[in-house]
Each structure stands twice: as structure tokens, then as C-alpha cells.
PDB file of C-alpha atoms in Angstrom:
ATOM      1  CA  UNK E 224     -12.249-131.096  18.009  1.00 70.00           C
ATOM      2  CA  UNK E 225     -13.167-127.390  17.491  1.00 89.00           C
ATOM      3  CA  UNK E 226     -16.778-126.478  18.274  1.00 94.00           C
ATOM      4  CA  UNK E 227     -18.219-123.817  15.952  1.00 95.00           C
ATOM      5  CA  UNK E 228     -21.401-122.107  17.141  1.00 96.00           C
ATOM      6  CA  UNK E 229     -24.205-120.737  14.963  1.00 95.00           C
ATOM      7  CA  UNK E 230     -26.858-118.409  16.403  1.00 95.00           C
ATOM      8  CA  UNK E 231     -29.807-117.075  14.401  1.00 92.00           C
ATOM      9  CA  UNK E 232     -32.646-114.651  15.068  1.00 91.00           C
ATOM     10  CA  UNK E 233     -35.459-113.796  12.671  1.00 86.00           C
ATOM     11  CA  UNK E 234     -35.928-110.050  13.251  1.00 81.00           C
ATOM     12  CA  UNK E 235     -33.906-107.024  14.322  1.00 77.00           C
ATOM     13  CA  UNK E 236     -36.003-106.806  17.499  1.00 77.00           C
ATOM     14  CA  UNK E 237     -34.594-110.122  18.705  1.00 84.00           C
ATOM     15  CA  UNK E 238     -31.128-110.596  20.164  1.00 89.00           C
ATOM     16  CA  UNK E 239     -28.834-113.579  19.625  1.00 89.00           C
ATOM     17  CA  UNK E 240     -27.091-112.900  22.948  1.00 92.00           C
ATOM     18  CA  UNK E 241     -28.757-115.755  24.933  1.00 92.00           C
ATOM     19  CA  UNK E 242     -27.866-118.229  22.175  1.00 94.00           C
ATOM     20  CA  UNK E 243     -24.298-116.944  22.007  1.00 94.00           C
ATOM     21  CA  UNK E 244     -23.901-117.233  25.787  1.00 94.00           C
ATOM     22  CA  UNK E 245     -25.168-120.831  25.726  1.00 94.00           C
ATOM     23  CA  UNK E 246     -22.839-121.699  22.840  1.00 95.00           C
ATOM     24  CA  UNK E 247     -19.885-120.100  24.605  1.00 94.00           C
ATOM     25  CA  UNK E 248     -20.710-122.052  27.769  1.00 94.00           C
ATOM     26  CA  UNK E 249     -20.777-125.248  25.676  1.00 93.00           C
ATOM     27  CA  UNK E 250     -17.168-124.607  24.647  1.00 94.00           C
ATOM     28  CA  UNK E 251     -17.536-123.097  21.155  1.00 94.00           C
ATOM     29  CA  UNK E 252     -14.245-121.564  20.026  1.00 90.00           C
ATOM     30  CA  UNK E 253     -15.999-119.284  17.520  1.00 93.00           C
ATOM     31  CA  UNK E 254     -19.628-118.164  17.233  1.00 95.00           C
ATOM     32  CA  UNK E 255     -21.330-116.855  14.098  1.00 95.00           C
ATOM     33  CA  UNK E 256     -24.501-114.746  14.423  1.00 94.00           C
ATOM     34  CA  UNK E 257     -27.097-114.131  11.729  1.00 92.00           C
ATOM     35  CA  UNK E 258     -30.366-112.247  11.383  1.00 90.00           C
ATOM     36  CA  UNK E 259     -32.472-114.079   8.787  1.00 87.00           C
ATOM     37  CA  UNK E 260     -35.684-116.011   8.374  1.00 82.00           C
ATOM     38  CA  UNK E 261     -35.470-119.703   9.227  1.00 77.00           C
ATOM     39  CA  UNK E 262     -37.321-120.496   6.008  1.00 73.00           C
ATOM     40  CA  UNK E 263     -34.565-118.889   3.917  1.00 78.00           C
ATOM     41  CA  UNK E 264     -32.011-121.556   3.036  1.00 78.00           C
ATOM     42  CA  UNK E 265     -29.628-119.162   1.247  1.00 77.00           C
ATOM     43  CA  UNK E 266     -28.294-117.439   4.377  1.00 86.00           C
ATOM     44  CA  UNK E 267     -24.877-115.834   3.742  1.00 88.00           C
ATOM     45  CA  UNK E 268     -23.440-116.407   7.248  1.00 91.00           C
ATOM     46  CA  UNK E 269     -24.529-120.057   7.351  1.00 92.00           C
ATOM     47  CA  UNK E 270     -23.202-120.517   3.816  1.00 89.00           C
ATOM     48  CA  UNK E 271     -19.762-119.215   4.823  1.00 90.00           C
ATOM     49  CA  UNK E 272     -19.713-121.427   7.919  1.00 92.00           C
ATOM     50  CA  UNK E 273     -20.518-124.530   5.852  1.00 90.00           C
ATOM     51  CA  UNK E 274     -17.857-123.582   3.294  1.00 88.00           C
ATOM     52  CA  UNK E 275     -15.106-123.134   5.889  1.00 89.00           C
ATOM     53  CA  UNK E 276     -15.870-125.872   8.392  1.00 91.00           C
ATOM     54  CA  UNK E 277     -13.135-128.494   8.443  1.00 90.00           C
ATOM     55  CA  UNK E 278     -12.721-132.192   9.092  1.00 91.00           C
ATOM     56  CA  UNK E 279     -13.336-133.022  12.753  1.00 92.00           C
ATOM     57  CA  UNK E 280     -15.101-129.705  13.487  1.00 93.00           C
ATOM     58  CA  UNK E 281     -18.588-129.698  15.032  1.00 94.00           C
ATOM     59  CA  UNK E 282     -21.321-127.197  14.134  1.00 95.00           C
ATOM     60  CA  UNK E 283     -23.298-126.412  17.302  1.00 95.00           C
ATOM     61  CA  UNK E 284     -26.698-124.727  17.694  1.00 94.00           C
ATOM     62  CA  UNK E 285     -28.862-124.135  20.753  1.00 93.00           C
ATOM     63  CA  UNK E 286     -31.950-125.654  19.118  1.00 89.00           C
ATOM     64  CA  UNK E 287     -32.585-127.335  15.786  1.00 86.00           C
ATOM     65  CA  UNK E 288     -34.953-124.556  14.646  1.00 85.00           C
ATOM     66  CA  UNK E 289     -32.039-122.077  14.829  1.00 89.00           C
ATOM     67  CA  UNK E 290     -30.444-124.000  11.964  1.00 88.00           C
ATOM     68  CA  UNK E 291     -33.402-125.258   9.919  1.00 84.00           C
ATOM     69  CA  UNK E 292     -37.165-124.962   9.926  1.00 77.00           C
ATOM     70  CA  UNK E 293     -37.781-128.109   7.894  1.00 77.00           C
ATOM     71  CA  UNK E 294     -36.561-131.665   8.281  1.00 76.00           C
ATOM     72  CA  UNK E 295     -35.403-131.743   4.663  1.00 77.00           C
ATOM     73  CA  UNK E 296     -33.184-128.672   5.195  1.00 82.00           C
ATOM     74  CA  UNK E 297     -31.775-130.111   8.443  1.00 84.00           C
ATOM     75  CA  UNK E 298     -30.867-133.390   6.736  1.00 83.00           C
ATOM     76  CA  UNK E 299     -29.354-131.468   3.799  1.00 85.00           C
ATOM     77  CA  UNK E 300     -27.067-129.432   6.087  1.00 88.00           C
ATOM     78  CA  UNK E 301     -25.998-132.522   8.036  1.00 88.00           C
ATOM     79  CA  UNK E 302     -25.248-134.307   4.764  1.00 86.00           C
ATOM     80  CA  UNK E 303     -22.996-131.395   3.739  1.00 88.00           C
ATOM     81  CA  UNK E 304     -21.209-131.562   7.078  1.00 91.00           C
ATOM     82  CA  UNK E 305     -20.686-135.315   6.775  1.00 88.00           C
ATOM     83  CA  UNK E 306     -19.251-134.842   3.275  1.00 88.00           C
ATOM     84  CA  UNK E 307     -16.606-132.553   4.820  1.00 88.00           C
ATOM     85  CA  UNK E 308     -15.893-134.928   7.715  1.00 91.00           C
ATOM     86  CA  UNK E 309     -17.603-132.578  10.204  1.00 93.00           C
ATOM     87  CA  UNK E 310     -20.315-133.166  12.819  1.00 93.00           C
ATOM     88  CA  UNK E 311     -23.505-131.511  14.098  1.00 93.00           C
ATOM     89  CA  UNK E 312     -24.797-131.008  17.632  1.00 92.00           C
ATOM     90  CA  UNK E 313     -27.908-129.402  19.090  1.00 90.00           C
ATOM     91  CA  UNK E 314     -27.627-128.435  22.764  1.00 92.00           C
ATOM     92  CA  UNK E 315     -31.310-128.949  23.624  1.00 87.00           C
ATOM     93  CA  UNK E 316     -32.190-131.769  21.198  1.00 81.00           C
ATOM     94  CA  UNK E 317     -30.911-135.374  21.230  1.00 78.00           C
ATOM     95  CA  UNK E 318     -28.787-134.958  18.109  1.00 83.00           C
ATOM     96  CA  UNK E 319     -25.012-135.264  18.091  1.00 87.00           C
ATOM     97  CA  UNK E 320     -23.764-136.923  14.916  1.00 88.00           C
ATOM     98  CA  UNK E 321     -20.435-137.667  16.594  1.00 85.00           C
ATOM     99  CA  UNK E 322     -22.204-140.184  18.867  1.00 83.00           C
ATOM    100  CA  UNK E 323     -24.012-143.462  18.008  1.00 81.00           C
ATOM    101  CA  UNK E 324     -27.176-142.235  19.762  1.00 79.00           C
ATOM    102  CA  UNK E 325     -27.197-139.023  17.752  1.00 75.00           C
ATOM    103  CA  UNK E 326     -26.727-140.903  14.490  1.00 75.00           C
ATOM    104  CA  UNK E 327     -29.611-143.208  15.423  1.00 78.00           C
ATOM    105  CA  UNK E 328     -31.872-140.211  16.100  1.00 75.00           C
ATOM    106  CA  UNK E 329     -30.910-138.770  12.728  1.00 71.00           C
ATOM    107  CA  UNK E 330     -31.773-142.052  10.984  1.00 72.00           C
ATOM    108  CA  UNK E 331     -35.175-142.038  12.691  1.00 75.00           C
ATOM    109  CA  UNK E 332     -35.789-138.479  11.508  1.00 69.00           C
ATOM    110  CA  UNK E 333     -34.842-139.428   7.960  1.00 61.00           C
ATOM    111  CA  UNK E 334     -37.138-142.451   7.992  1.00 70.00           C
ATOM    112  CA  UNK E 335     -39.988-140.305   9.364  1.00 66.00           C
ATOM    113  CA  UNK E 336     -39.515-137.759   6.580  1.00 60.00           C
ATOM    114  CA  UNK E 337     -39.615-140.479   3.924  1.00 65.00           C
ATOM    115  CA  UNK E 338     -42.742-142.000   5.524  1.00 65.00           C
ATOM    116  CA  UNK E 339     -44.488-138.597   5.475  1.00 67.00           C
ATOM    117  CA  UNK E 340     -43.633-138.136   1.788  1.00 65.00           C
ATOM    118  CA  UNK E 341     -45.020-141.610   0.996  1.00 72.00           C
ATOM    119  CA  UNK E 342     -48.290-140.827   2.821  1.00 74.00           C
ATOM    120  CA  UNK E 343     -48.683-137.572   0.886  1.00 76.00           C
ATOM    121  CA  UNK E 344     -48.150-139.398  -2.424  1.00 77.00           C
ATOM    122  CA  UNK E 345     -50.720-142.060  -1.521  1.00 81.00           C
ATOM    123  CA  UNK E 346     -53.316-139.489  -0.421  1.00 80.00           C
ATOM    124  CA  UNK E 347     -52.791-137.520  -3.640  1.00 77.00           C
ATOM    125  CA  UNK E 348     -53.256-140.640  -5.798  1.00 78.00           C
ATOM    126  CA  UNK E 349     -56.384-141.641  -3.866  1.00 79.00           C
ATOM    127  CA  UNK E 350     -57.881-138.156  -4.231  1.00 76.00           C
ATOM    128  CA  UNK E 351     -57.279-138.091  -8.004  1.00 70.00           C
ATOM    129  CA  UNK E 352     -58.757-141.567  -8.437  1.00 76.00           C
ATOM    130  CA  UNK E 353     -61.856-140.587  -6.444  1.00 76.00           C
ATOM    131  CA  UNK E 354     -62.306-137.431  -8.531  1.00 69.00           C
ATOM    132  CA  UNK E 355     -62.081-139.410 -11.775  1.00 72.00           C
ATOM    133  CA  UNK E 356     -64.804-141.877 -10.655  1.00 79.00           C
ATOM    134  CA  UNK E 357     -67.082-138.882 -10.028  1.00 72.00           C
ATOM    135  CA  UNK E 358     -66.395-137.490 -13.500  1.00 69.00           C
ATOM    136  CA  UNK E 359     -64.275-134.598 -12.347  1.00 65.00           C
ATOM    137  CA  UNK E 360     -61.124-133.838 -14.347  1.00 59.00           C
ATOM    138  CA  UNK E 361     -58.160-132.440 -12.505  1.00 58.00           C
ATOM    139  CA  UNK E 362     -55.936-129.701 -13.786  1.00 59.00           C
ATOM    140  CA  UNK E 363     -56.163-126.055 -14.698  1.00 60.00           C
ATOM    141  CA  UNK E 364     -59.113-125.154 -17.021  1.00 64.00           C
ATOM    142  CA  UNK E 365     -57.089-122.276 -18.454  1.00 62.00           C
ATOM    143  CA  UNK E 366     -54.319-124.661 -19.477  1.00 56.00           C
ATOM    144  CA  UNK E 367     -56.753-127.050 -21.114  1.00 61.00           C
ATOM    145  CA  UNK E 368     -58.129-124.101 -23.098  1.00 65.00           C
ATOM    146  CA  UNK E 369     -54.570-122.894 -23.902  1.00 71.00           C
ATOM    147  CA  UNK E 370     -55.388-119.476 -22.443  1.00 72.00           C
ATOM    148  CA  UNK E 371     -52.285-117.198 -22.897  1.00 76.00           C
ATOM    149  CA  UNK E 372     -52.683-115.604 -19.459  1.00 73.00           C
ATOM    150  CA  UNK E 373     -52.894-119.005 -17.761  1.00 62.00           C
ATOM    151  CA  UNK E 374     -49.882-120.271 -19.709  1.00 65.00           C
ATOM    152  CA  UNK E 375     -47.853-117.210 -18.718  1.00 73.00           C
ATOM    153  CA  UNK E 376     -48.823-117.634 -15.055  1.00 69.00           C
ATOM    154  CA  UNK E 377     -47.719-121.260 -15.082  1.00 65.00           C
ATOM    155  CA  UNK E 378     -44.457-120.369 -16.815  1.00 69.00           C
ATOM    156  CA  UNK E 379     -43.657-117.735 -14.169  1.00 68.00           C
ATOM    157  CA  UNK E 380     -44.578-120.151 -11.379  1.00 68.00           C
ATOM    158  CA  UNK E 381     -42.208-122.736 -12.827  1.00 72.00           C
ATOM    159  CA  UNK E 382     -39.432-120.143 -12.993  1.00 74.00           C
ATOM    160  CA  UNK E 383     -40.061-119.195  -9.361  1.00 71.00           C
ATOM    161  CA  UNK E 384     -40.010-122.865  -8.354  1.00 77.00           C
ATOM    162  CA  UNK E 385     -36.760-123.402 -10.238  1.00 79.00           C
ATOM    163  CA  UNK E 386     -35.128-120.404  -8.556  1.00 82.00           C
ATOM    164  CA  UNK E 387     -36.292-121.622  -5.140  1.00 80.00           C
ATOM    165  CA  UNK E 388     -34.681-125.016  -5.765  1.00 82.00           C
ATOM    166  CA  UNK E 389     -31.479-123.307  -6.907  1.00 83.00           C
ATOM    167  CA  UNK E 390     -31.408-121.189  -3.746  1.00 83.00           C
ATOM    168  CA  UNK E 391     -31.469-124.378  -1.669  1.00 82.00           C
ATOM    169  CA  UNK E 392     -28.209-125.529  -3.293  1.00 85.00           C
ATOM    170  CA  UNK E 393     -26.595-122.107  -3.820  1.00 86.00           C
ATOM    171  CA  UNK E 394     -23.962-122.723  -1.154  1.00 84.00           C
ATOM    172  CA  UNK E 395     -22.701-125.700  -3.207  1.00 86.00           C
ATOM    173  CA  UNK E 396     -21.794-123.777  -6.343  1.00 90.00           C
ATOM    174  CA  UNK E 397     -22.291-119.982  -6.222  1.00 90.00           C
ATOM    175  CA  UNK E 398     -19.118-119.168  -4.190  1.00 90.00           C
ATOM    176  CA  UNK E 399     -16.978-121.298  -6.531  1.00 88.00           C
ATOM    177  CA  UNK E 400     -18.461-119.763  -9.691  1.00 91.00           C
ATOM    178  CA  UNK E 401     -18.098-116.233  -8.321  1.00 90.00           C
ATOM    179  CA  UNK E 402     -14.463-116.841  -7.333  1.00 85.00           C
ATOM    180  CA  UNK E 403     -13.187-118.981 -10.221  1.00 86.00           C
ATOM    181  CA  UNK E 404     -14.939-117.710 -13.334  1.00 89.00           C
ATOM    182  CA  UNK E 405     -13.921-116.709 -15.954  1.00 89.00           C
ATOM    183  CA  UNK E 406     -10.300-117.421 -15.003  1.00 83.00           C
ATOM    184  CA  UNK E 407     -10.916-121.179 -14.934  1.00 85.00           C
ATOM    185  CA  UNK E 408     -12.609-123.380 -17.545  1.00 86.00           C
ATOM    186  CA  UNK E 409     -16.099-124.709 -16.773  1.00 91.00           C
ATOM    187  CA  UNK E 410     -14.851-128.313 -16.760  1.00 86.00           C
ATOM    188  CA  UNK E 411     -12.417-127.600 -13.918  1.00 87.00           C
ATOM    189  CA  UNK E 412     -14.923-125.464 -12.004  1.00 90.00           C
ATOM    190  CA  UNK E 413     -17.437-128.309 -12.223  1.00 91.00           C
ATOM    191  CA  UNK E 414     -14.981-130.840 -10.850  1.00 87.00           C
ATOM    192  CA  UNK E 415     -14.066-128.572  -7.931  1.00 88.00           C
ATOM    193  CA  UNK E 416     -17.763-128.084  -7.110  1.00 91.00           C
ATOM    194  CA  UNK E 417     -18.551-131.806  -7.304  1.00 89.00           C
ATOM    195  CA  UNK E 418     -15.522-133.145  -5.412  1.00 84.00           C
ATOM    196  CA  UNK E 419     -16.907-132.648  -1.852  1.00 84.00           C
ATOM    197  CA  UNK E 420     -20.536-133.458  -2.761  1.00 85.00           C
ATOM    198  CA  UNK E 421     -22.212-136.865  -2.401  1.00 83.00           C
ATOM    199  CA  UNK E 422     -22.970-138.595  -5.703  1.00 80.00           C
ATOM    200  CA  UNK E 423     -26.692-137.804  -5.575  1.00 80.00           C
ATOM    201  CA  UNK E 424     -26.060-134.038  -5.415  1.00 85.00           C
ATOM    202  CA  UNK E 425     -23.364-133.674  -8.063  1.00 87.00           C
ATOM    203  CA  UNK E 426     -23.875-131.342 -11.003  1.00 89.00           C
ATOM    204  CA  UNK E 427     -23.597-131.867 -14.724  1.00 92.00           C
ATOM    205  CA  UNK E 428     -22.112-129.075 -16.800  1.00 90.00           C
ATOM    206  CA  UNK E 429     -25.454-128.501 -18.552  1.00 92.00           C
ATOM    207  CA  UNK E 430     -27.320-128.085 -15.244  1.00 92.00           C
ATOM    208  CA  UNK E 431     -24.617-125.829 -13.850  1.00 94.00           C
ATOM    209  CA  UNK E 432     -24.615-123.536 -16.891  1.00 94.00           C
ATOM    210  CA  UNK E 433     -28.410-123.298 -16.768  1.00 92.00           C
ATOM    211  CA  UNK E 434     -28.253-122.369 -13.070  1.00 93.00           C
ATOM    212  CA  UNK E 435     -25.530-119.771 -13.635  1.00 93.00           C
ATOM    213  CA  UNK E 436     -27.465-118.216 -16.516  1.00 92.00           C
ATOM    214  CA  UNK E 437     -30.561-117.976 -14.312  1.00 89.00           C
ATOM    215  CA  UNK E 438     -28.592-116.251 -11.538  1.00 89.00           C
ATOM    216  CA  UNK E 439     -26.977-113.856 -14.021  1.00 90.00           C
ATOM    217  CA  UNK E 440     -30.400-113.065 -15.496  1.00 87.00           C
ATOM    218  CA  UNK E 441     -31.730-112.135 -12.034  1.00 82.00           C
ATOM    219  CA  UNK E 442     -28.611-110.121 -11.136  1.00 85.00           C
ATOM    220  CA  UNK E 443     -27.416-112.595  -8.482  1.00 84.00           C
ATOM    221  CA  UNK E 444     -24.133-113.212 -10.325  1.00 88.00           C
ATOM    222  CA  UNK E 445     -22.156-110.775 -12.509  1.00 90.00           C
ATOM    223  CA  UNK E 446     -22.307-111.285 -16.271  1.00 92.00           C
ATOM    224  CA  UNK E 447     -18.511-111.617 -16.276  1.00 92.00           C
ATOM    225  CA  UNK E 448     -18.769-115.224 -15.024  1.00 92.00           C
ATOM    226  CA  UNK E 449     -20.160-116.197 -18.444  1.00 92.00           C
ATOM    227  CA  UNK E 450     -17.195-114.744 -20.344  1.00 90.00           C
ATOM    228  CA  UNK E 451     -14.981-117.119 -22.285  1.00 86.00           C
ATOM    229  CA  UNK E 452     -12.163-118.527 -20.182  1.00 78.00           C
ATOM    230  CA  UNK E 453      -8.718-117.486 -21.290  1.00 69.00           C
ATOM    231  CA  UNK E 454      -6.244-120.112 -22.438  1.00 66.00           C
ATOM    232  CA  UNK E 455      -4.124-121.300 -19.531  1.00 59.00           C
ATOM    233  CA  UNK E 456      -0.614-122.615 -19.781  1.00 56.00           C
ATOM    234  CA  UNK E 457      -0.468-126.369 -19.114  1.00 55.00           C
ATOM    235  CA  UNK E 458       1.984-125.889 -16.229  1.00 68.00           C
ATOM    236  CA  UNK E 459      -0.392-123.424 -14.550  1.00 79.00           C
ATOM    237  CA  UNK E 460      -3.496-125.612 -14.535  1.00 82.00           C
ATOM    238  CA  UNK E 461      -2.717-127.826 -11.529  1.00 86.00           C
ATOM    239  CA  UNK E 462      -1.542-124.918  -9.333  1.00 88.00           C
ATOM    240  CA  UNK E 463      -4.761-123.082 -10.238  1.00 87.00           C
ATOM    241  CA  UNK E 464      -6.918-126.060  -9.237  1.00 88.00           C
ATOM    242  CA  UNK E 465      -5.078-126.580  -5.951  1.00 89.00           C
ATOM    243  CA  UNK E 466      -5.256-122.848  -5.219  1.00 88.00           C
ATOM    244  CA  UNK E 467      -9.011-122.930  -5.878  1.00 87.00           C
ATOM    245  CA  UNK E 468      -9.508-125.790  -3.413  1.00 89.00           C
ATOM    246  CA  UNK E 469      -7.392-124.011  -0.804  1.00 87.00           C
ATOM    247  CA  UNK E 470      -9.208-120.734  -1.401  1.00 83.00           C
ATOM    248  CA  UNK E 471     -12.601-122.339  -0.778  1.00 81.00           C
ATOM    249  CA  UNK E 472     -11.436-123.816   2.525  1.00 83.00           C
ATOM    250  CA  UNK E 473      -8.331-122.079   3.960  1.00 84.00           C
ATOM    251  CA  UNK E 474      -8.172-124.579   6.863  1.00 87.00           C
ATOM    252  CA  UNK E 475      -8.105-127.656   4.615  1.00 89.00           C
ATOM    253  CA  UNK E 476      -5.123-129.962   5.202  1.00 91.00           C
ATOM    254  CA  UNK E 477      -2.683-131.182   2.561  1.00 91.00           C
ATOM    255  CA  UNK E 478      -4.036-134.721   3.006  1.00 91.00           C
ATOM    256  CA  UNK E 479      -7.611-133.540   2.461  1.00 90.00           C
ATOM    257  CA  UNK E 480      -6.553-131.717  -0.704  1.00 91.00           C
ATOM    258  CA  UNK E 481      -5.032-135.012  -1.875  1.00 92.00           C
ATOM    259  CA  UNK E 482      -8.369-136.732  -1.259  1.00 89.00           C
ATOM    260  CA  UNK E 483     -10.221-133.956  -3.100  1.00 88.00           C
ATOM    261  CA  UNK E 484      -7.914-134.237  -6.138  1.00 90.00           C
ATOM    262  CA  UNK E 485      -8.315-138.012  -6.196  1.00 87.00           C
ATOM    263  CA  UNK E 486     -12.104-137.608  -6.040  1.00 86.00           C
ATOM    264  CA  UNK E 487     -11.799-135.294  -9.044  1.00 86.00           C
ATOM    265  CA  UNK E 488      -9.705-137.995 -10.785  1.00 84.00           C
ATOM    266  CA  UNK E 489      -6.981-135.430 -11.310  1.00 86.00           C
ATOM    267  CA  UNK E 490      -3.580-136.932 -12.095  1.00 84.00           C
ATOM    268  CA  UNK E 491      -0.353-135.834 -10.427  1.00 86.00           C
ATOM    269  CA  UNK E 492       2.291-133.902 -12.398  1.00 82.00           C
ATOM    270  CA  UNK E 493       3.906-137.296 -13.091  1.00 79.00           C
ATOM    271  CA  UNK E 494       0.643-138.825 -14.294  1.00 78.00           C
ATOM    272  CA  UNK E 495      -0.129-140.904 -11.217  1.00 82.00           C
ATOM    273  CA  UNK E 496      -3.575-141.333  -9.658  1.00 82.00           C
ATOM    274  CA  UNK E 497      -2.485-141.302  -5.994  1.00 88.00           C
ATOM    275  CA  UNK E 498      -1.569-137.904  -4.554  1.00 90.00           C
ATOM    276  CA  UNK E 499       0.956-137.201  -1.813  1.00 91.00           C
ATOM    277  CA  UNK E 500       0.992-134.148   0.513  1.00 90.00           C
ATOM    278  CA  UNK E 501       4.463-133.231  -0.748  1.00 90.00           C
ATOM    279  CA  UNK E 502       3.116-132.841  -4.305  1.00 90.00           C
ATOM    280  CA  UNK E 503       0.248-130.664  -3.085  1.00 90.00           C
ATOM    281  CA  UNK E 504       2.654-128.521  -1.055  1.00 91.00           C
ATOM    282  CA  UNK E 505       4.835-128.018  -4.134  1.00 90.00           C
ATOM    283  CA  UNK E 506       1.819-126.926  -6.196  1.00 90.00           C
ATOM    284  CA  UNK E 507       0.640-124.545  -3.472  1.00 90.00           C
ATOM    285  CA  UNK E 508       4.072-122.938  -3.384  1.00 88.00           C
ATOM    286  CA  UNK E 509       4.003-122.552  -7.164  1.00 86.00           C
ATOM    287  CA  UNK E 510       0.480-121.102  -6.971  1.00 84.00           C
ATOM    288  CA  UNK E 511       1.692-118.561  -4.415  1.00 86.00           C
ATOM    289  CA  UNK E 512       4.567-117.519  -6.664  1.00 82.00           C
ATOM    290  CA  UNK E 513       2.107-117.083  -9.516  1.00 79.00           C
ATOM    291  CA  UNK E 514      -0.139-114.899  -7.341  1.00 80.00           C
ATOM    292  CA  UNK E 515      -3.030-117.401  -7.316  1.00 79.00           C
ATOM    293  CA  UNK E 516      -3.414-117.478  -3.526  1.00 76.00           C
ATOM    294  CA  UNK E 517      -5.070-114.553  -1.873  1.00 64.00           C
TER     295      UNK E 517
END
């Protein structure tokens, strides 16, 4: 199983060389280096690694904090890897999701995170109840008075919070939107985005369009992605979808493309629900003739 290393430093003054040497010694066939803050979840190098990692591959880091600074981000990355049939290993921490012990450690971490969230909720409820018994009313006085400045501040804070949440999931949808729009209809783009994601993280078309509009507004996506999709010939639709899946993950196997198409509930050219590698190969060849594969 290929081992793929990821090394990260926070500033230009630091060097990833010690991490890269440790990853190479651990047997990593390729090593990706990045200079970025650990608190930034939208890291371009990490995003590309997660997009290209294949079934059976293992993402390896020297320490957990090189990958994620929060437990929620760590669990999110591992969930993405599991959805692609890949694994995660930390050289200096007891986590290797390919082993039963590593999976157990991960379950303990997840349970701890949920317990911490429950404690925070209980403390917040207790604090509000105590304040009410003392006659104190929570909330922002400016909002209660409908002060325009306070309302504007809250509105901007909500926008910032929304953009921060979008940045945490950007690797799920931004590369697909940038690559497929406006050549492909939103319905097909949505199904390609959702196919590898667990049910709890799948998008609706309304949510996706709102996210895309927000990114276009802030200049993070070109306005062209919102243009009306051109009408596609019926015979070209399936090759375009298969080419899009292949383009997002060049190392994906024919069998995995079959599984992706079945998850999308896409029917074969003959109207069947079960896909065969030979059908996918035929569509890829047609897509290449049509110039859909880069």
C-alpha cells in the first residue's frame, strides 16, 4: 500500500526537512510539503493530497499537529480518507487507522470530543439559568434596541462565520465547481461532489449554489462558474460525467468509478443500475475522443 507523506511548517523561518527525512525513512513513496498555519483548514497542498489519494493509500504525518490543530479537523480529514478507502498514520502518535488499535484510539478521541461538547452545552445552560434567576437578561443590548450599527456588526459576523464554515469544507466542492462549471449542469456537478461524501456531509443544490455565490462574491471563484450551462447532447453526458470523476482522481480504478456511478444512481448506457469496468472503459475512450480528458 503506497505511503504518502505530508509535512507542514507554519512560517518561512521553519524548515520541513526533518519531517521529510522522517517520512522518507518510514517508507513514504511521495512527500508533500506545505507552509501554512495549522489553524487554516483550506490549505491548497493538503486539499490536493486529499483529492488525489486513492483506495489503499495511507496518509502519513510525523505528528498529529502537522495535519490538524483541532480534534474536529483531525476527525474530518480521517473521515474523508475513509470515504476514499484510504488510511491515516501518525509516526509519533498511536494512530494508524489500518490497525484495530489505531481505530480504537480514534474512537476514543471521537468520544472525548463529543463529551467535551456536551460539557460546554451544560455549562452554558447552567450559566444562563443562573443569570435569569438574578434578573440579568442575556443578549446584546444593541440588538434589543434595534441599533443599526449593532445589527450591521452582527450581520457581518454571521457572514464571517458562514465563510469560515465554508472554508472547512472547500476541498469537498471548490475543485469540482472550478473544473466542471459552466460546462456541466448543476445537477450533475452536485452528484459528482456528493458521491464520495458520507451521507451527513452531502450537499443540496440550494446550499451549493449559496456557497458558490458567496465565493464568487469574495473573488474566490470566477464569475464564469455561475453562467448558464450549455445544452449537452444526450450521448455526451455519460462520457462527461466519467471524465469528471477521472479528472478529479487520475489514479482512480475502473471498479471505483463503477462504485462512484452507482452511488450517484447513474444508469448505464443500457439503462441498468449495476456498472461494469468494461462500460466505464468504453466511456473513458469516448471522452478522450471528444477531448474531455486532459
